[in-house]
Amino acid sequence: CTNTPNLTTVDSGVDIVGLYTSLVLNSSGNPVISYYDESNGDLKAAVCNDAVCTVRTLITVDNGGDVGSYTSLALNSSGFPIISYIDAINNDLKVAVCDDAACTVRTLTAVDTVGVNGGFTSLALTSSNLPIISYYDAINDDLKTAVCNICQSPTLTTVDNNDSAGTYTSLALNSNGLPVASYYDNGNNDLKLAVCNDAACNNATLTTIDNGDNVGQFSSVALGSDGHPVISYYDVDNSALKLATCNDTTCSSPNLQTVDNSGNMGKWSALALNSSGNAVISYHDETDFDLKLARCNNAACSNPTINVVDGATTITGGYSSLALNSSGFPVISYYSWSGQELKLAVCDDLVCNSATIQTIDSSGNVGWHTSLALNSLGFPIISYYDATNDDLKVAVCNNATCTQPTIMTIDTVGDVGRYTSLQLTSDDYPIISYYDLTNEDLKMAVCNDIACTQPTLTTIDSPGIVGQYSSLALNDDGYPVIGYYDGVPNVDLKMAVFDTLLAPNDVTLQLISSSNAALTWSDGRTYNVWQDSSPYFSPCAGEGTLLQQNVLSPVDVSVYLGNPASNHYFKVSALGNDCDISNEVGEFDFALVAGS
């Protein structure tokens, strides 16, 4: 800068604007700047249209409270900004992942919410475009790092917008990976079923399963080996637990059966199918305030075996969630009103004539909205709501009866953690959908280890009041699919579908000869391989050459190391229906230069 510099006022604001700037140049050599608007407490970005920024686009990236100090900015391989910064109200480290060059669409994520975090952030991107952030922990006076592992945005689809539909949602995926959801139609007081005909559920077959006077609350759905849905639910008018057994995939002519009407039975029903394809259902007995279990002895459940699991001397059995272990014995998480605690029942036989009962968490009023899954060892993992502290929690059991669980608080920002739904990845890492009551949003926690010590928290859907009654499933590729209620103003059933996995994190490129190299990765999954002469190419923009599609490692690629030398750039991308997302989340770039 020996010559006189060009000085440009980029944003003059109303009062104080432009603190904590971070600047990078895009592929055209034009500046992109993140900064803090102190007057409004906002994170902002300026995207310049020329080298001296005489023309620029100003964007308010986050205006939720006092946000935007200590910014750090990087551009991904598509030129889209990713920004780390501080939420001064909640003392959180946050990251904004922009979905276009001007950041008109972005995903905001609280990365670290424990303690006072995020000062003096500095951000860089991995070769897969994932943020790595260093920052200051003011409580412990420590340097910390955060490595993000999920940054993609889901496809959001309104599945049923007739009247008021979508509460008490339960979701399963059929053999084609397509969502099937049972739910309550509030407008007509009916039990309904949505069977999606494509991955994003843009086209669903909607069927009214039971149109009795007031039926369908507390629904739970599972699919038989033939793909036919089986649904447990509560009949309000008759105070009964009912079961719908479908005779085809869309349930055009279901068999309806009353399972238990010996009092007020059937709230908080949870259903699983045993090895014979018959229903096993946990539920609440509101007459005697017990946890009960019904085991159907045939497909229609005309003569079930019913037992009280817990409650002889207590008021218990709320928010139940059920799984069957490798012996077919039921394992049930639930809430006890008497102790205001989370409990677990591990049945000693198929019909639960007796059970081992454990108190999992009694630290306050805890155990609402439980969701349970069994890991690869058969040990229970339970997500639930802590009503004392308004937090989302997870209990990770270290044995089959959970005598010494590891309790983790997952999200503490605001009133969060109702309507939890939990599934486990192939690595036994929990993924949880849940409701943020403070912001009236649907959120998701993606755990990065078995005990969920460092979860990634993401807001999935935020306009209006959305996210109650969430139900989550993982498809065969491990992609989350979430059914949930879009309350106000739309009162609809909605679906969030993720169609992207991350690309492998250990890709290597090894020169074999003067004309061949090998790309390798170790996770055993299939990916797409691209090539171009430019390191900045984007397959989603029609750039680059698709060398091989849906391939396993190793992949042989051709290179030219003659004279003159050539540079070869390869990208290994995750598979997905949405090319734009797939190739922006999970790319690895390798430069193989002649003579190296």
Coordinates of C-alpha atoms in Angstrom, one line a residue:
C1 CA 0.0 0.0 0.0
T2 CA 2.8 2.4 -1.0
N3 CA 0.4 4.3 -3.2
T4 CA -2.5 6.3 -2.0
P5 CA -5.2 3.8 -1.0
N6 CA -8.8 3.9 -2.2
L7 CA -11.0 4.5 0.9
T8 CA -14.7 3.6 0.7
T9 CA -17.3 3.9 3.4
V10 CA -19.1 0.5 3.2
D11 CA -21.7 0.9 5.9
S12 CA -22.4 4.1 7.8
G13 CA -25.4 2.8 9.8
V14 CA -27.3 5.0 12.2
D15 CA -24.7 5.2 14.9
I16 CA -21.9 2.7 15.6
V17 CA -21.3 0.0 12.9
G18 CA -18.3 -1.9 11.7
L19 CA -16.7 -3.4 14.7
Y20 CA -14.9 -6.8 14.8
T21 CA -14.4 -6.9 11.0
S22 CA -13.2 -9.9 9.1
L23 CA -12.4 -9.7 5.4
V24 CA -11.7 -12.2 2.6
L25 CA -11.5 -11.8 -1.2
N26 CA -13.8 -13.9 -3.4
S27 CA -12.7 -15.6 -6.6
S28 CA -13.3 -12.3 -8.5
G29 CA -11.0 -10.5 -6.1
N30 CA -13.8 -8.5 -4.5
P31 CA -14.0 -8.1 -0.7
V32 CA -16.5 -9.9 1.5
I33 CA -16.7 -8.5 5.0
S34 CA -18.4 -9.6 8.2
Y35 CA -18.8 -7.1 11.0
Y36 CA -20.8 -6.1 14.1
D37 CA -23.5 -3.4 14.1
E38 CA -23.3 -2.2 17.7
S39 CA -26.2 0.1 17.5
N40 CA -28.7 -2.7 16.7
G41 CA -26.7 -5.6 18.2
D42 CA -26.6 -7.4 14.8
L43 CA -24.2 -9.5 12.8
K44 CA -23.9 -8.0 9.3
A45 CA -22.0 -8.8 6.1
A46 CA -21.0 -6.7 3.1
V47 CA -20.5 -8.4 -0.3
C48 CA -18.7 -6.0 -2.6
N49 CA -19.4 -6.0 -6.4
D50 CA -16.0 -4.5 -7.3
A51 CA -12.5 -4.4 -6.0
V52 CA -12.9 -1.1 -4.1
C53 CA -16.5 -1.8 -3.0
T54 CA -18.2 1.2 -4.5
V55 CA -21.2 -1.1 -5.1
R56 CA -22.0 -3.6 -2.5
T57 CA -24.8 -5.7 -0.9
L58 CA -25.4 -5.2 2.8
I59 CA -27.0 -8.1 4.7
T60 CA -28.2 -8.4 8.3
V61 CA -27.1 -12.0 8.9
D62 CA -28.4 -12.4 12.5
N63 CA -30.5 -10.0 14.6
G64 CA -31.6 -12.3 17.4
G65 CA -30.6 -10.3 20.5
D66 CA -27.1 -8.9 20.8
V67 CA -25.1 -10.9 18.2
G68 CA -22.2 -10.4 15.9
S69 CA -19.1 -9.4 17.9
Y70 CA -15.7 -11.2 17.4
T71 CA -16.6 -12.2 13.8
S72 CA -14.4 -14.4 11.7
L73 CA -15.2 -15.1 8.0
A74 CA -14.2 -17.7 5.4
L75 CA -15.6 -18.5 2.0
N76 CA -16.4 -22.1 1.0
S77 CA -15.4 -23.6 -2.4
S78 CA -18.6 -22.2 -3.9
G79 CA -17.8 -18.7 -2.6
F80 CA -20.5 -18.7 0.1
P81 CA -19.6 -17.0 3.4
I82 CA -19.3 -18.9 6.7
I83 CA -19.0 -16.7 9.8
S84 CA -18.3 -17.4 13.5
Y85 CA -19.4 -14.9 16.1
I86 CA -20.7 -14.2 19.6
D87 CA -24.2 -14.2 21.0
A88 CA -23.6 -11.8 23.8
I89 CA -27.1 -12.3 25.4
N90 CA -26.6 -16.1 25.8
N91 CA -22.8 -16.0 25.9
D92 CA -22.7 -18.6 23.1
L93 CA -20.5 -19.3 20.1
K94 CA -22.5 -19.2 16.9
V95 CA -21.8 -19.9 13.3
A96 CA -23.7 -18.7 10.2
V97 CA -23.5 -20.9 7.1
C98 CA -24.7 -19.0 4.0
D99 CA -26.5 -20.8 1.2
D100 CA -25.6 -18.2 -1.5
A101 CA -22.8 -15.7 -2.2
A102 CA -24.9 -12.8 -0.9
C103 CA -26.0 -14.7 2.2
T104 CA -29.7 -14.0 1.6
V105 CA -30.4 -17.5 2.9
R106 CA -28.4 -18.9 5.8
T107 CA -28.4 -21.4 8.6
L108 CA -27.6 -20.1 12.1
T109 CA -26.3 -22.6 14.7
A110 CA -25.3 -22.2 18.4
V111 CA -22.1 -24.2 18.4
D112 CA -21.2 -24.0 22.1
T113 CA -23.8 -23.0 24.7
V114 CA -22.1 -24.2 27.9
G115 CA -20.7 -21.4 30.1
V116 CA -19.5 -18.0 28.6
N117 CA -18.0 -18.9 25.2
G118 CA -17.0 -17.5 21.9
G119 CA -14.8 -14.5 22.5
F120 CA -12.0 -13.8 20.0
T121 CA -13.2 -16.4 17.4
S122 CA -11.1 -17.4 14.5
L123 CA -12.5 -19.6 11.7
A124 CA -11.1 -21.8 9.0
L125 CA -12.6 -24.4 6.7
T126 CA -11.6 -28.0 6.2
S127 CA -11.2 -29.3 2.7
S128 CA -14.9 -30.5 3.1
N129 CA -16.0 -26.9 3.8
L130 CA -16.7 -27.6 7.4
P131 CA -15.9 -24.9 9.9
I132 CA -13.2 -25.3 12.6
I133 CA -13.3 -22.5 15.1
S134 CA -10.9 -21.5 17.8
Y135 CA -12.3 -19.3 20.6
Y136 CA -12.0 -18.2 24.2
D137 CA -13.8 -19.8 27.1
A138 CA -14.2 -16.9 29.6
I139 CA -15.5 -19.1 32.5
N140 CA -12.5 -21.4 32.5
D141 CA -10.0 -19.0 30.9
D142 CA -9.3 -21.7 28.2
L143 CA -8.7 -21.8 24.5
K144 CA -11.2 -24.1 22.9
T145 CA -11.9 -25.4 19.4
A146 CA -15.1 -26.4 17.7
V147 CA -15.2 -28.7 14.7
C148 CA -18.5 -28.7 12.9
N149 CA -19.7 -31.9 11.3
I150 CA -23.2 -31.1 10.0
C151 CA -24.1 -27.9 8.2
Q152 CA -26.6 -28.9 5.5
S153 CA -30.1 -27.5 5.3
P154 CA -33.1 -29.9 5.0
T155 CA -35.9 -29.8 2.5
L156 CA -39.0 -28.6 4.3
T157 CA -42.4 -29.8 2.9
T158 CA -46.0 -29.2 4.1
V159 CA -47.5 -32.6 3.9
D160 CA -51.1 -32.0 5.0
N161 CA -52.6 -28.5 5.1
N162 CA -56.3 -29.5 5.4
D163 CA -57.9 -27.9 8.4
S164 CA -55.7 -28.4 11.4
A165 CA -53.5 -31.5 11.0
G166 CA -50.2 -32.8 12.3
T167 CA -50.2 -33.1 16.1
Y168 CA -49.2 -36.4 17.8
T169 CA -47.0 -37.3 14.9
S170 CA -45.2 -40.6 14.6
L171 CA -42.8 -41.4 11.7
A172 CA -41.3 -44.5 10.1
L173 CA -39.5 -45.1 6.8
N174 CA -40.5 -47.8 4.4
S175 CA -38.2 -50.1 2.5
N176 CA -37.6 -47.4 -0.1
G177 CA -36.6 -44.9 2.5
L178 CA -39.8 -42.9 2.1
P179 CA -41.6 -41.4 5.1
V180 CA -44.8 -42.8 6.5
A181 CA -46.4 -40.7 9.3
S182 CA -49.4 -41.2 11.5
Y183 CA -50.9 -38.1 13.1
Y184 CA -54.0 -36.5 14.6
D185 CA -56.3 -34.3 12.5
N186 CA -57.3 -31.6 15.0
G187 CA -59.9 -30.1 12.7
N188 CA -61.9 -33.3 12.2
N189 CA -60.7 -35.2 15.3
D190 CA -59.5 -38.1 13.2
L191 CA -56.5 -40.4 13.0
K192 CA -54.7 -39.9 9.6
L193 CA -51.8 -41.4 7.7
A194 CA -49.5 -39.8 5.2
V195 CA -47.5 -42.1 2.9
C196 CA -44.9 -40.1 1.0
N197 CA -44.3 -41.0 -2.7
D198 CA -40.9 -39.3 -3.0
A199 CA -38.0 -38.6 -0.7
A200 CA -39.0 -35.0 0.0
C201 CA -42.7 -35.8 0.5
N202 CA -43.8 -33.3 -2.1
N203 CA -46.5 -35.8 -3.1
A204 CA -48.1 -37.8 -0.3
T205 CA -51.1 -40.2 -0.1
L206 CA -53.3 -39.0 2.8
T207 CA -55.7 -41.5 4.3
T208 CA -58.2 -41.1 7.2
I209 CA -57.7 -44.2 9.3
D210 CA -60.3 -43.8 12.0
N211 CA -63.0 -41.1 11.8
G212 CA -64.8 -41.9 15.1
D213 CA -66.0 -39.1 17.2
N214 CA -62.6 -38.1 18.6
V215 CA -59.7 -40.5 17.9
G216 CA -56.0 -40.4 17.0
Q217 CA -54.1 -38.7 19.7
F218 CA -50.9 -40.2 21.1
S219 CA -50.3 -42.2 17.8
S220 CA -47.4 -44.5 17.3
V221 CA -46.6 -46.1 13.9
A222 CA -44.5 -49.1 12.9
L223 CA -44.2 -50.9 9.5
G224 CA -44.5 -54.6 9.1
S225 CA -42.1 -56.7 7.0
D226 CA -44.7 -56.2 4.2
G227 CA -44.5 -52.4 4.5
H228 CA -48.1 -52.2 5.9
P229 CA -48.5 -49.7 8.8
V230 CA -49.6 -50.7 12.3
I231 CA -50.7 -47.7 14.5
S232 CA -51.6 -47.5 18.2
Y233 CA -53.6 -44.5 19.3
Y234 CA -56.0 -43.1 21.9
D235 CA -59.7 -43.0 21.5
V236 CA -60.8 -39.9 23.5
D237 CA -64.5 -40.4 23.5
N238 CA -64.2 -44.0 24.7
S239 CA -61.1 -43.5 26.9
A240 CA -59.6 -46.5 25.2
L241 CA -56.3 -47.8 23.6
K242 CA -56.9 -48.7 20.0
L243 CA -54.9 -50.4 17.2
A244 CA -55.2 -49.9 13.4
T245 CA -53.7 -52.8 11.3
C246 CA -53.4 -51.9 7.6
N247 CA -53.9 -54.3 4.8
D248 CA -51.8 -52.4 2.2
T249 CA -49.1 -49.7 2.2
T250 CA -51.5 -46.8 2.2
C251 CA -54.0 -48.3 4.6
S252 CA -57.0 -47.9 2.4
S253 CA -59.0 -50.5 4.4
P254 CA -57.6 -50.8 8.0
N255 CA -58.7 -53.2 10.7
L256 CA -59.6 -51.2 13.8
Q257 CA -59.4 -52.9 17.2
T258 CA -60.0 -51.7 20.8
V259 CA -57.0 -53.1 22.8
D260 CA -57.8 -51.9 26.3
N261 CA -61.0 -50.0 27.5
S262 CA -60.9 -51.1 31.1
G263 CA -60.9 -47.5 32.4
N264 CA -59.2 -44.5 30.8
M265 CA -56.5 -46.2 28.8
G266 CA -54.1 -45.4 26.0
K267 CA -52.4 -42.0 26.4
W268 CA -48.7 -41.9 25.6
S269 CA -48.8 -45.1 23.6
A270 CA -45.6 -46.4 22.1
L271 CA -45.6 -49.3 19.7
A272 CA -43.1 -51.8 18.4
L273 CA -43.5 -55.0 16.3
N274 CA -42.1 -58.3 17.6
S275 CA -40.5 -61.0 15.5
S276 CA -43.9 -62.3 14.6
G277 CA -45.0 -58.9 13.3
N278 CA -47.5 -58.5 16.2
A279 CA -47.8 -55.2 18.1
V280 CA -46.3 -54.6 21.5
I281 CA -47.6 -51.4 23.1
S282 CA -46.7 -49.4 26.2
Y283 CA -49.2 -46.9 27.5
H284 CA -50.6 -45.0 30.5
D285 CA -53.5 -46.2 32.6
E286 CA -55.1 -42.9 33.7
T287 CA -57.6 -44.7 35.9
D288 CA -55.1 -46.4 38.2
F289 CA -52.1 -44.1 37.2
D290 CA -50.0 -47.1 36.0
L291 CA -47.6 -47.9 33.2
K292 CA -49.1 -50.8 31.2
L293 CA -48.0 -53.1 28.4
A294 CA -50.2 -54.9 25.9
R295 CA -48.7 -57.7 23.8
C296 CA -50.8 -58.7 20.8
N297 CA -51.1 -62.5 20.2
N298 CA -52.2 -62.1 16.6
A299 CA -51.9 -59.4 13.9
A300 CA -55.4 -58.0 14.7
C301 CA -54.7 -57.9 18.4
S302 CA -58.1 -59.5 19.2
N303 CA -56.9 -61.2 22.4
P304 CA -53.9 -59.3 23.8
T305 CA -52.0 -60.1 27.0
I306 CA -52.1 -57.0 29.2
N307 CA -49.9 -56.4 32.3
V308 CA -49.2 -53.6 34.7
V309 CA -45.4 -52.8 34.4
D310 CA -45.1 -50.2 37.2
G311 CA -47.5 -48.2 39.4
A312 CA -48.8 -50.4 42.2
T313 CA -48.0 -47.6 44.7
T314 CA -47.1 -44.7 42.6
I315 CA -48.5 -42.3 39.9
T316 CA -46.5 -43.2 36.9
G317 CA -46.4 -44.1 33.2
G318 CA -46.3 -40.8 31.3
Y319 CA -44.4 -40.1 28.1
S320 CA -43.5 -43.7 27.5
S321 CA -41.2 -44.9 24.8
L322 CA -40.6 -48.5 23.9
A323 CA -38.0 -50.7 22.2
L324 CA -37.6 -54.5 22.1
N325 CA -34.2 -56.0 23.0
S326 CA -32.5 -58.9 21.1
S327 CA -34.6 -61.4 23.1
G328 CA -37.8 -59.6 22.2
F329 CA -38.3 -58.3 25.8
P330 CA -39.7 -54.8 26.1
V331 CA -37.6 -51.9 27.4
I332 CA -39.6 -48.8 28.3
S333 CA -38.6 -45.3 29.4
Y334 CA -41.3 -43.2 31.1
Y335 CA -42.1 -40.4 33.6
S336 CA -43.2 -40.9 37.2
W337 CA -45.3 -38.1 38.6
S338 CA -44.8 -39.3 42.1
G339 CA -41.1 -38.8 42.1
Q340 CA -41.0 -36.3 39.2
E341 CA -38.3 -38.5 37.7
L342 CA -37.2 -40.4 34.6
K343 CA -37.6 -44.2 35.0
L344 CA -36.7 -47.3 33.0
A345 CA -38.4 -50.7 33.0
V346 CA -36.5 -53.6 31.5
C347 CA -38.9 -56.5 31.2
D348 CA -37.8 -60.0 32.2
D349 CA -40.0 -61.8 29.6
L350 CA -42.0 -61.2 26.4
V351 CA -45.2 -60.1 28.2
C352 CA -43.5 -58.2 31.1
N353 CA -44.9 -60.4 33.9
S354 CA -42.0 -58.8 35.9
A355 CA -39.5 -56.1 35.2
T356 CA -36.3 -54.5 36.5
I357 CA -37.3 -50.9 37.4
Q358 CA -34.6 -48.2 37.6
T359 CA -34.8 -44.5 38.4
I360 CA -32.5 -42.9 35.8
D361 CA -32.6 -39.2 36.7
S362 CA -34.3 -37.7 39.8
S363 CA -32.5 -34.3 39.8
G364 CA -35.6 -32.1 39.9
N365 CA -38.7 -32.5 37.7
V366 CA -37.2 -34.6 34.9
G367 CA -38.3 -37.2 32.4
W368 CA -41.0 -35.6 30.3
H369 CA -41.2 -36.3 26.5
T370 CA -38.9 -39.4 26.7
S371 CA -37.6 -41.1 23.6
L372 CA -35.6 -44.4 23.8
A373 CA -33.4 -46.4 21.5
L374 CA -31.1 -49.4 22.2
N375 CA -27.5 -49.2 21.0
S376 CA -25.6 -52.0 19.3
L377 CA -24.8 -53.6 22.7
G378 CA -28.5 -53.4 23.7
F379 CA -28.0 -50.6 26.2
P380 CA -30.7 -47.9 26.4
I381 CA -30.2 -44.3 25.3
I382 CA -32.9 -41.9 26.4
S383 CA -33.6 -38.3 25.4
Y384 CA -35.9 -36.3 27.7
Y385 CA -37.0 -32.9 29.0
D386 CA -35.8 -31.4 32.3
A387 CA -38.8 -29.3 33.4
T388 CA -36.9 -27.8 36.3
N389 CA -34.2 -26.2 34.2
D390 CA -36.1 -26.2 30.8
D391 CA -33.3 -28.2 29.2
L392 CA -32.8 -31.1 26.8
K393 CA -31.0 -34.0 28.4
V394 CA -29.8 -37.5 27.4
A395 CA -29.1 -40.5 29.5
V396 CA -26.6 -43.0 28.1
C397 CA -26.8 -46.3 29.8
N398 CA -23.6 -48.3 30.4
N399 CA -25.4 -51.7 30.8
A400 CA -28.7 -53.3 29.9
T401 CA -30.5 -52.3 33.1
C402 CA -28.9 -48.8 33.2
T403 CA -27.6 -49.0 36.8
Q404 CA -24.9 -46.3 36.1
P405 CA -26.1 -44.0 33.4
T406 CA -24.1 -41.1 32.0
I407 CA -26.4 -38.0 32.1
M408 CA -25.7 -35.2 29.7
T409 CA -27.4 -31.8 29.3
I410 CA -27.5 -31.2 25.6
D411 CA -29.2 -27.8 25.1
T412 CA -29.7 -25.1 27.8
V413 CA -30.5 -22.0 25.8
G414 CA -34.0 -20.9 26.6
D415 CA -36.8 -23.4 27.2
V416 CA -35.8 -26.4 25.0
G417 CA -36.2 -30.1 24.9
R418 CA -39.9 -30.9 24.7
Y419 CA -41.3 -33.4 22.1
T420 CA -38.0 -35.2 21.8
S421 CA -37.4 -38.0 19.3
L422 CA -34.2 -40.0 19.3
Q423 CA -32.4 -42.3 16.8
L424 CA -28.9 -43.7 16.8
T425 CA -26.4 -43.6 13.9
S426 CA -24.5 -46.7 12.8
D427 CA -21.8 -45.5 15.3
D428 CA -24.4 -45.4 18.1
Y429 CA -24.2 -41.6 18.1
P430 CA -27.6 -40.0 19.1
I431 CA -29.5 -37.7 16.8
I432 CA -32.4 -35.9 18.5
S433 CA -35.2 -33.7 17.2
Y434 CA -37.0 -31.5 19.8
Y435 CA -38.9 -28.3 20.3
D436 CA -37.5 -24.9 21.3
L437 CA -40.4 -23.3 23.2
T438 CA -38.6 -19.9 23.7
N439 CA -38.1 -19.3 20.0
E440 CA -41.0 -21.6 18.9
D441 CA -38.7 -23.6 16.6
L442 CA -37.9 -27.1 15.6
K443 CA -34.3 -28.0 16.5
M444 CA -32.0 -31.0 16.1
A445 CA -29.0 -32.1 18.1
V446 CA -26.4 -34.2 16.3
C447 CA -24.1 -36.0 18.8
N448 CA -20.4 -36.4 17.8
D449 CA -19.8 -39.3 20.2
I450 CA -21.7 -42.0 22.0
A451 CA -22.1 -39.9 25.2
C452 CA -23.0 -36.7 23.3
T453 CA -20.4 -34.6 25.1
Q454 CA -20.0 -32.2 22.1
P455 CA -23.4 -32.0 20.2
T456 CA -24.0 -29.9 17.2
L457 CA -27.3 -27.9 17.7
T458 CA -29.2 -26.7 14.7
T459 CA -32.5 -24.8 14.2
I460 CA -34.3 -26.8 11.5
D461 CA -37.5 -24.7 11.0
S462 CA -38.3 -21.3 12.6
P463 CA -41.0 -19.2 10.9
G464 CA -44.1 -19.2 13.0
I465 CA -44.7 -21.7 15.8
V466 CA -43.2 -25.0 14.5
G467 CA -41.6 -28.2 15.8
Q468 CA -44.1 -29.6 18.3
Y469 CA -44.8 -33.4 18.2
S470 CA -41.6 -34.2 16.3
S471 CA -40.8 -37.7 15.3
L472 CA -37.4 -38.6 13.8
A473 CA -36.1 -41.5 11.7
L474 CA -32.9 -42.2 9.9
N475 CA -32.9 -43.6 6.4
D476 CA -30.5 -46.3 5.1
D477 CA -27.8 -43.7 4.4
G478 CA -28.2 -42.2 7.9
Y479 CA -30.0 -39.1 6.7
P480 CA -32.5 -37.6 9.3
V481 CA -36.2 -37.3 8.3
I482 CA -38.4 -35.5 10.8
G483 CA -42.2 -35.2 10.9
Y484 CA -43.6 -32.4 13.0
Y485 CA -46.5 -30.0 13.6
D486 CA -46.4 -26.5 12.0
G487 CA -48.7 -24.8 14.5
V488 CA -49.2 -21.1 13.9
P489 CA -50.2 -19.7 11.5
N490 CA -50.4 -22.8 9.2
V491 CA -51.6 -25.7 11.5
D492 CA -50.1 -28.3 9.1
L493 CA -48.2 -31.5 9.1
K494 CA -44.7 -30.8 7.9
M495 CA -41.6 -32.9 7.0
A496 CA -37.9 -32.0 7.1
V497 CA -35.8 -34.3 4.9
F498 CA -32.0 -34.3 4.9
D499 CA -30.6 -35.8 1.7
T500 CA -26.9 -35.3 2.3
L501 CA -24.3 -37.1 4.3
L502 CA -20.8 -35.7 4.8
A503 CA -18.2 -36.9 2.5
P504 CA -15.5 -39.1 4.0
N505 CA -13.0 -37.3 6.3
D506 CA -10.0 -39.4 5.4
V507 CA -9.7 -39.3 1.6
T508 CA -6.2 -39.7 0.3
L509 CA -4.7 -39.3 -3.2
Q510 CA -1.7 -41.4 -4.1
L511 CA 0.3 -41.3 -7.3
I512 CA 0.5 -44.8 -8.9
S513 CA 2.2 -44.0 -12.1
S514 CA 2.9 -41.1 -14.5
S515 CA -0.7 -41.4 -15.7
N516 CA -2.7 -42.8 -12.8
A517 CA -3.5 -42.0 -9.2
A518 CA -5.8 -43.6 -6.6
L519 CA -8.4 -41.9 -4.4
T520 CA -9.2 -43.9 -1.2
W521 CA -11.4 -43.6 1.9
S522 CA -12.2 -46.0 4.7
D523 CA -15.8 -45.8 5.7
G524 CA -17.1 -48.3 3.2
R525 CA -19.7 -45.9 1.7
T526 CA -20.2 -44.9 -2.0
Y527 CA -19.6 -41.4 -3.3
N528 CA -19.3 -39.4 -6.5
V529 CA -15.9 -38.4 -7.9
W530 CA -15.3 -35.2 -9.9
Q531 CA -12.4 -33.7 -11.7
D532 CA -11.5 -30.3 -13.1
S533 CA -8.4 -28.1 -13.9
S534 CA -9.6 -25.4 -11.5
P535 CA -9.5 -25.8 -7.7
Y536 CA -12.7 -23.6 -7.4
F537 CA -15.0 -25.7 -9.6
S538 CA -18.5 -26.5 -8.4
P539 CA -20.3 -29.6 -9.8
C540 CA -23.6 -28.1 -8.8
A541 CA -23.0 -25.1 -11.0
G542 CA -22.4 -27.5 -14.0
E543 CA -18.6 -27.3 -13.6
G544 CA -16.2 -30.1 -13.6
T545 CA -16.4 -33.7 -15.0
L546 CA -18.2 -36.5 -13.1
L547 CA -15.7 -39.2 -13.4
Q548 CA -17.5 -41.9 -11.5
Q549 CA -20.8 -42.1 -9.7
N550 CA -21.8 -44.0 -6.6
V551 CA -18.5 -45.7 -6.3
L552 CA -16.6 -47.5 -3.5
S553 CA -13.0 -46.8 -2.6
P554 CA -10.4 -47.1 -4.1
V555 CA -11.1 -45.2 -7.3
D556 CA -8.5 -45.1 -10.1
V557 CA -8.2 -41.6 -11.8
S558 CA -6.1 -40.6 -14.8
V559 CA -3.6 -37.8 -14.5
Y560 CA -1.1 -36.2 -17.0
L561 CA 2.3 -35.4 -15.7
G562 CA 4.0 -34.6 -19.0
N563 CA 5.7 -31.4 -20.1
P564 CA 4.1 -28.9 -19.8
A565 CA 2.8 -29.8 -16.3
S566 CA -0.9 -30.0 -15.6
N567 CA -2.7 -29.6 -12.3
H568 CA -5.5 -32.0 -11.5
Y569 CA -8.2 -31.3 -8.9
F570 CA -10.6 -33.9 -7.6
K571 CA -13.7 -33.7 -5.5
V572 CA -15.3 -36.6 -3.7
S573 CA -18.8 -35.6 -2.9
A574 CA -21.6 -37.1 -0.8
L575 CA -24.6 -38.6 -2.6
G576 CA -27.9 -36.8 -2.3
N577 CA -31.0 -35.9 -4.2
D578 CA -30.2 -32.2 -3.9
C579 CA -27.0 -31.7 -5.8
D580 CA -26.5 -28.1 -4.5
I581 CA -26.5 -29.3 -0.8
S582 CA -24.6 -32.5 -1.4
N583 CA -21.6 -30.9 -3.0
E584 CA -21.4 -27.9 -0.7
V585 CA -21.4 -30.0 2.4
G586 CA -18.7 -32.7 2.1
E587 CA -16.1 -31.8 -0.6
F588 CA -12.4 -32.7 -0.4
D589 CA -10.1 -30.9 -2.8
F590 CA -6.7 -32.4 -3.7
A591 CA -4.1 -30.8 -5.9
L592 CA -1.6 -33.2 -7.6
V593 CA 1.1 -31.1 -9.2
A594 CA 3.6 -32.5 -11.7
G595 CA 6.9 -33.2 -10.1
S596 CA 5.4 -33.4 -6.6

